[in-house]
């Protein structure tokens, strides 16, 4: 209220371990979870007294194209909603209500890799990637190209610490 934060309490129906948030252009709030897929919250218009009604909660998982229920992060890349998954960077196609790999990132790795975005910067996106078996990891800068693809400059790679 005014220049102070106001705790509105918990949202009914959400007990998930939320790890990331992103508000899309339509005002929906996307939540990335540790082990329960991705959630999308849509809020009704505020009432005249400023109150917000109950959010409509949608849940997404492998049946919607996500590679896994685990470790799904939401982030903005060039202002667009993207998902860091156990098989790379994905996008959501509203018309089909499906998740699919973002083709701009297809050439980053020779096979799908789990990805965690670390920082979106002017020069590109700093990513941490690793294989599902945990035998390989890398951190690097994924940079956009004129061909609308993304290439990576590796900062560090190797086996995880023992």
mmCIF file of C-alpha atoms in Angstrom:
data_model
loop_
_atom_site.group_PDB
_atom_site.id
_atom_site.type_symbol
_atom_site.label_atom_id
_atom_site.label_comp_id
_atom_site.label_asym_id
_atom_site.label_seq_id
_atom_site.Cartn_x
_atom_site.Cartn_y
_atom_site.Cartn_z
ATOM 1 C CA UNK A 1 0.000 0.000 0.000
ATOM 2 C CA UNK A 2 1.487 3.320 -1.017
ATOM 3 C CA UNK A 3 5.237 2.800 -0.971
ATOM 4 C CA UNK A 4 5.085 -0.300 1.256
ATOM 5 C CA UNK A 5 4.795 -3.961 0.420
ATOM 6 C CA UNK A 6 1.662 -5.626 1.664
ATOM 7 C CA UNK A 7 1.539 -9.362 2.338
ATOM 8 C CA UNK A 8 -1.629 -10.712 0.739
ATOM 9 C CA UNK A 9 -0.968 -14.195 2.108
ATOM 10 C CA UNK A 10 -0.656 -17.507 0.316
ATOM 11 C CA UNK A 11 -2.552 -18.418 -2.813
ATOM 12 C CA UNK A 12 -4.997 -21.245 -2.199
ATOM 13 C CA UNK A 13 -4.090 -24.349 -4.199
ATOM 14 C CA UNK A 14 -0.347 -23.649 -4.423
ATOM 15 C CA UNK A 15 1.916 -25.639 -2.123
ATOM 16 C CA UNK A 16 4.625 -26.232 -4.747
ATOM 17 C CA UNK A 17 8.303 -25.345 -4.308
ATOM 18 C CA UNK A 18 8.376 -22.358 -6.650
ATOM 19 C CA UNK A 19 11.850 -21.483 -7.959
ATOM 20 C CA UNK A 20 11.157 -18.827 -10.622
ATOM 21 C CA UNK A 21 8.486 -16.347 -11.748
ATOM 22 C CA UNK A 22 7.724 -14.495 -14.958
ATOM 23 C CA UNK A 23 4.798 -12.247 -15.878
ATOM 24 C CA UNK A 24 3.887 -12.521 -19.559
ATOM 25 C CA UNK A 25 2.552 -9.750 -21.803
ATOM 26 C CA UNK A 26 -1.052 -10.699 -20.976
ATOM 27 C CA UNK A 27 -0.489 -10.351 -17.238
ATOM 28 C CA UNK A 28 -0.429 -14.088 -16.496
ATOM 29 C CA UNK A 29 2.100 -15.153 -13.891
ATOM 30 C CA UNK A 30 4.115 -18.259 -14.797
ATOM 31 C CA UNK A 31 5.738 -20.271 -12.006
ATOM 32 C CA UNK A 32 8.639 -22.698 -12.404
ATOM 33 C CA UNK A 33 8.753 -25.425 -9.798
ATOM 34 C CA UNK A 34 11.270 -27.862 -8.439
ATOM 35 C CA UNK A 35 9.224 -30.996 -9.038
ATOM 36 C CA UNK A 36 5.656 -30.193 -10.060
ATOM 37 C CA UNK A 37 6.006 -28.882 -13.615
ATOM 38 C CA UNK A 38 5.005 -25.355 -14.600
ATOM 39 C CA UNK A 39 2.031 -23.357 -13.346
ATOM 40 C CA UNK A 40 0.227 -20.427 -14.960
ATOM 41 C CA UNK A 41 -1.860 -18.090 -12.828
ATOM 42 C CA UNK A 42 -4.422 -15.776 -14.325
ATOM 43 C CA UNK A 43 -5.890 -13.142 -12.082
ATOM 44 C CA UNK A 44 -9.307 -11.555 -12.562
ATOM 45 C CA UNK A 45 -9.558 -7.800 -12.918
ATOM 46 C CA UNK A 46 -9.120 -5.929 -9.657
ATOM 47 C CA UNK A 47 -12.279 -4.905 -7.847
ATOM 48 C CA UNK A 48 -13.050 -1.206 -7.236
ATOM 49 C CA UNK A 49 -11.571 -1.502 -3.732
ATOM 50 C CA UNK A 50 -8.293 -2.763 -5.220
ATOM 51 C CA UNK A 51 -8.757 -6.370 -4.129
ATOM 52 C CA UNK A 52 -7.791 -9.227 -6.371
ATOM 53 C CA UNK A 53 -10.016 -12.275 -6.679
ATOM 54 C CA UNK A 54 -8.939 -15.904 -6.739
ATOM 55 C CA UNK A 55 -6.407 -16.787 -9.413
ATOM 56 C CA UNK A 56 -7.190 -19.406 -12.044
ATOM 57 C CA UNK A 57 -4.391 -21.988 -11.773
ATOM 58 C CA UNK A 58 -3.307 -24.098 -14.732
ATOM 59 C CA UNK A 59 -0.748 -26.868 -14.342
ATOM 60 C CA UNK A 60 1.497 -28.194 -17.115
ATOM 61 C CA UNK A 61 3.718 -31.262 -17.323
ATOM 62 C CA UNK A 62 4.969 -33.945 -19.725
ATOM 63 C CA UNK A 63 1.488 -34.415 -21.186
ATOM 64 C CA UNK A 64 1.795 -30.812 -22.420
ATOM 65 C CA UNK A 65 5.241 -31.248 -23.960
ATOM 66 C CA UNK A 66 7.529 -30.548 -20.988
ATOM 67 C CA UNK A 67 10.349 -33.101 -20.866
ATOM 68 C CA UNK A 68 9.980 -33.616 -17.103
ATOM 69 C CA UNK A 69 8.084 -32.485 -14.024
ATOM 70 C CA UNK A 70 11.420 -31.613 -12.380
ATOM 71 C CA UNK A 71 13.554 -28.495 -12.549
ATOM 72 C CA UNK A 72 11.468 -26.289 -14.824
ATOM 73 C CA UNK A 73 12.479 -22.648 -14.639
ATOM 74 C CA UNK A 74 10.648 -19.729 -16.219
ATOM 75 C CA UNK A 75 12.540 -16.745 -17.560
ATOM 76 C CA UNK A 76 12.294 -13.924 -20.049
ATOM 77 C CA UNK A 77 14.558 -13.924 -23.079
ATOM 78 C CA UNK A 78 14.248 -10.785 -25.207
ATOM 79 C CA UNK A 79 10.993 -10.113 -23.344
ATOM 80 C CA UNK A 80 9.557 -13.480 -24.375
ATOM 81 C CA UNK A 81 8.599 -16.230 -21.956
ATOM 82 C CA UNK A 82 10.953 -19.208 -22.082
ATOM 83 C CA UNK A 83 11.430 -22.335 -19.990
ATOM 84 C CA UNK A 84 14.690 -23.843 -18.784
ATOM 85 C CA UNK A 85 14.080 -27.593 -18.681
ATOM 86 C CA UNK A 86 15.913 -30.869 -18.258
ATOM 87 C CA UNK A 87 16.219 -30.999 -22.082
ATOM 88 C CA UNK A 88 17.110 -27.402 -22.980
ATOM 89 C CA UNK A 89 15.272 -24.125 -23.569
ATOM 90 C CA UNK A 90 11.579 -24.513 -24.438
ATOM 91 C CA UNK A 91 8.774 -22.165 -25.449
ATOM 92 C CA UNK A 92 5.009 -22.421 -24.970
ATOM 93 C CA UNK A 93 2.785 -22.292 -28.051
ATOM 94 C CA UNK A 94 -0.550 -20.887 -26.930
ATOM 95 C CA UNK A 95 -2.502 -22.089 -29.979
ATOM 96 C CA UNK A 96 -1.683 -25.743 -29.330
ATOM 97 C CA UNK A 97 -1.191 -25.309 -25.555
ATOM 98 C CA UNK A 98 2.065 -27.258 -25.911
ATOM 99 C CA UNK A 99 5.679 -26.791 -24.918
ATOM 100 C CA UNK A 100 8.323 -27.332 -27.588
ATOM 101 C CA UNK A 101 12.081 -26.824 -27.877
ATOM 102 C CA UNK A 102 12.972 -23.267 -28.892
ATOM 103 C CA UNK A 103 14.651 -23.764 -32.300
ATOM 104 C CA UNK A 104 16.971 -20.798 -31.724
ATOM 105 C CA UNK A 105 18.834 -22.878 -29.135
ATOM 106 C CA UNK A 106 18.922 -26.151 -31.130
ATOM 107 C CA UNK A 107 22.593 -25.859 -32.096
ATOM 108 C CA UNK A 108 23.928 -25.260 -28.575
ATOM 109 C CA UNK A 109 24.502 -28.920 -27.726
ATOM 110 C CA UNK A 110 24.836 -32.159 -29.650
ATOM 111 C CA UNK A 111 22.151 -33.718 -27.443
ATOM 112 C CA UNK A 112 19.536 -32.341 -25.021
ATOM 113 C CA UNK A 113 21.018 -30.878 -21.868
ATOM 114 C CA UNK A 114 19.455 -29.697 -18.651
ATOM 115 C CA UNK A 115 19.739 -25.903 -18.594
ATOM 116 C CA UNK A 116 19.579 -23.249 -15.911
ATOM 117 C CA UNK A 117 19.579 -19.632 -17.076
ATOM 118 C CA UNK A 118 21.784 -17.566 -14.839
ATOM 119 C CA UNK A 119 21.567 -14.060 -16.287
ATOM 120 C CA UNK A 120 20.048 -12.416 -19.334
ATOM 121 C CA UNK A 121 22.483 -9.718 -20.490
ATOM 122 C CA UNK A 122 22.842 -7.411 -23.496
ATOM 123 C CA UNK A 123 25.407 -9.726 -25.031
ATOM 124 C CA UNK A 124 23.356 -12.905 -24.565
ATOM 125 C CA UNK A 125 22.250 -15.361 -21.909
ATOM 126 C CA UNK A 126 24.580 -16.854 -19.340
ATOM 127 C CA UNK A 127 23.627 -20.506 -18.933
ATOM 128 C CA UNK A 128 24.666 -23.430 -16.811
ATOM 129 C CA UNK A 129 24.063 -26.756 -18.567
ATOM 130 C CA UNK A 130 24.597 -30.356 -17.551
ATOM 131 C CA UNK A 131 23.698 -33.832 -18.681
ATOM 132 C CA UNK A 132 21.020 -35.808 -16.810
ATOM 133 C CA UNK A 133 23.587 -38.353 -15.567
ATOM 134 C CA UNK A 134 25.625 -35.580 -13.959
ATOM 135 C CA UNK A 135 28.832 -36.532 -15.762
ATOM 136 C CA UNK A 136 29.239 -33.292 -17.708
ATOM 137 C CA UNK A 137 28.575 -29.612 -16.983
ATOM 138 C CA UNK A 138 29.371 -26.279 -18.578
ATOM 139 C CA UNK A 139 28.799 -22.597 -17.989
ATOM 140 C CA UNK A 140 28.880 -20.179 -20.879
ATOM 141 C CA UNK A 141 27.358 -17.303 -22.769
ATOM 142 C CA UNK A 142 24.714 -18.130 -25.372
ATOM 143 C CA UNK A 143 24.810 -15.349 -27.972
ATOM 144 C CA UNK A 144 22.194 -14.492 -30.612
ATOM 145 C CA UNK A 145 23.275 -14.594 -34.260
ATOM 146 C CA UNK A 146 21.929 -12.796 -37.343
ATOM 147 C CA UNK A 147 20.427 -16.122 -38.468
ATOM 148 C CA UNK A 148 18.153 -16.156 -35.399
ATOM 149 C CA UNK A 149 20.080 -19.029 -33.876
ATOM 150 C CA UNK A 150 22.043 -19.030 -30.666
ATOM 151 C CA UNK A 151 25.657 -20.121 -30.282
ATOM 152 C CA UNK A 152 27.593 -20.589 -27.078
ATOM 153 C CA UNK A 153 30.968 -19.446 -25.871
ATOM 154 C CA UNK A 154 32.022 -21.873 -23.160
ATOM 155 C CA UNK A 155 33.433 -20.367 -19.992
ATOM 156 C CA UNK A 156 34.057 -23.573 -18.068
ATOM 157 C CA UNK A 157 33.323 -27.241 -18.687
ATOM 158 C CA UNK A 158 34.054 -30.515 -17.023
ATOM 159 C CA UNK A 159 32.896 -33.121 -14.594
ATOM 160 C CA UNK A 160 30.936 -32.014 -11.522
ATOM 161 C CA UNK A 161 32.879 -31.642 -8.307
ATOM 162 C CA UNK A 162 33.144 -34.843 -6.320
#
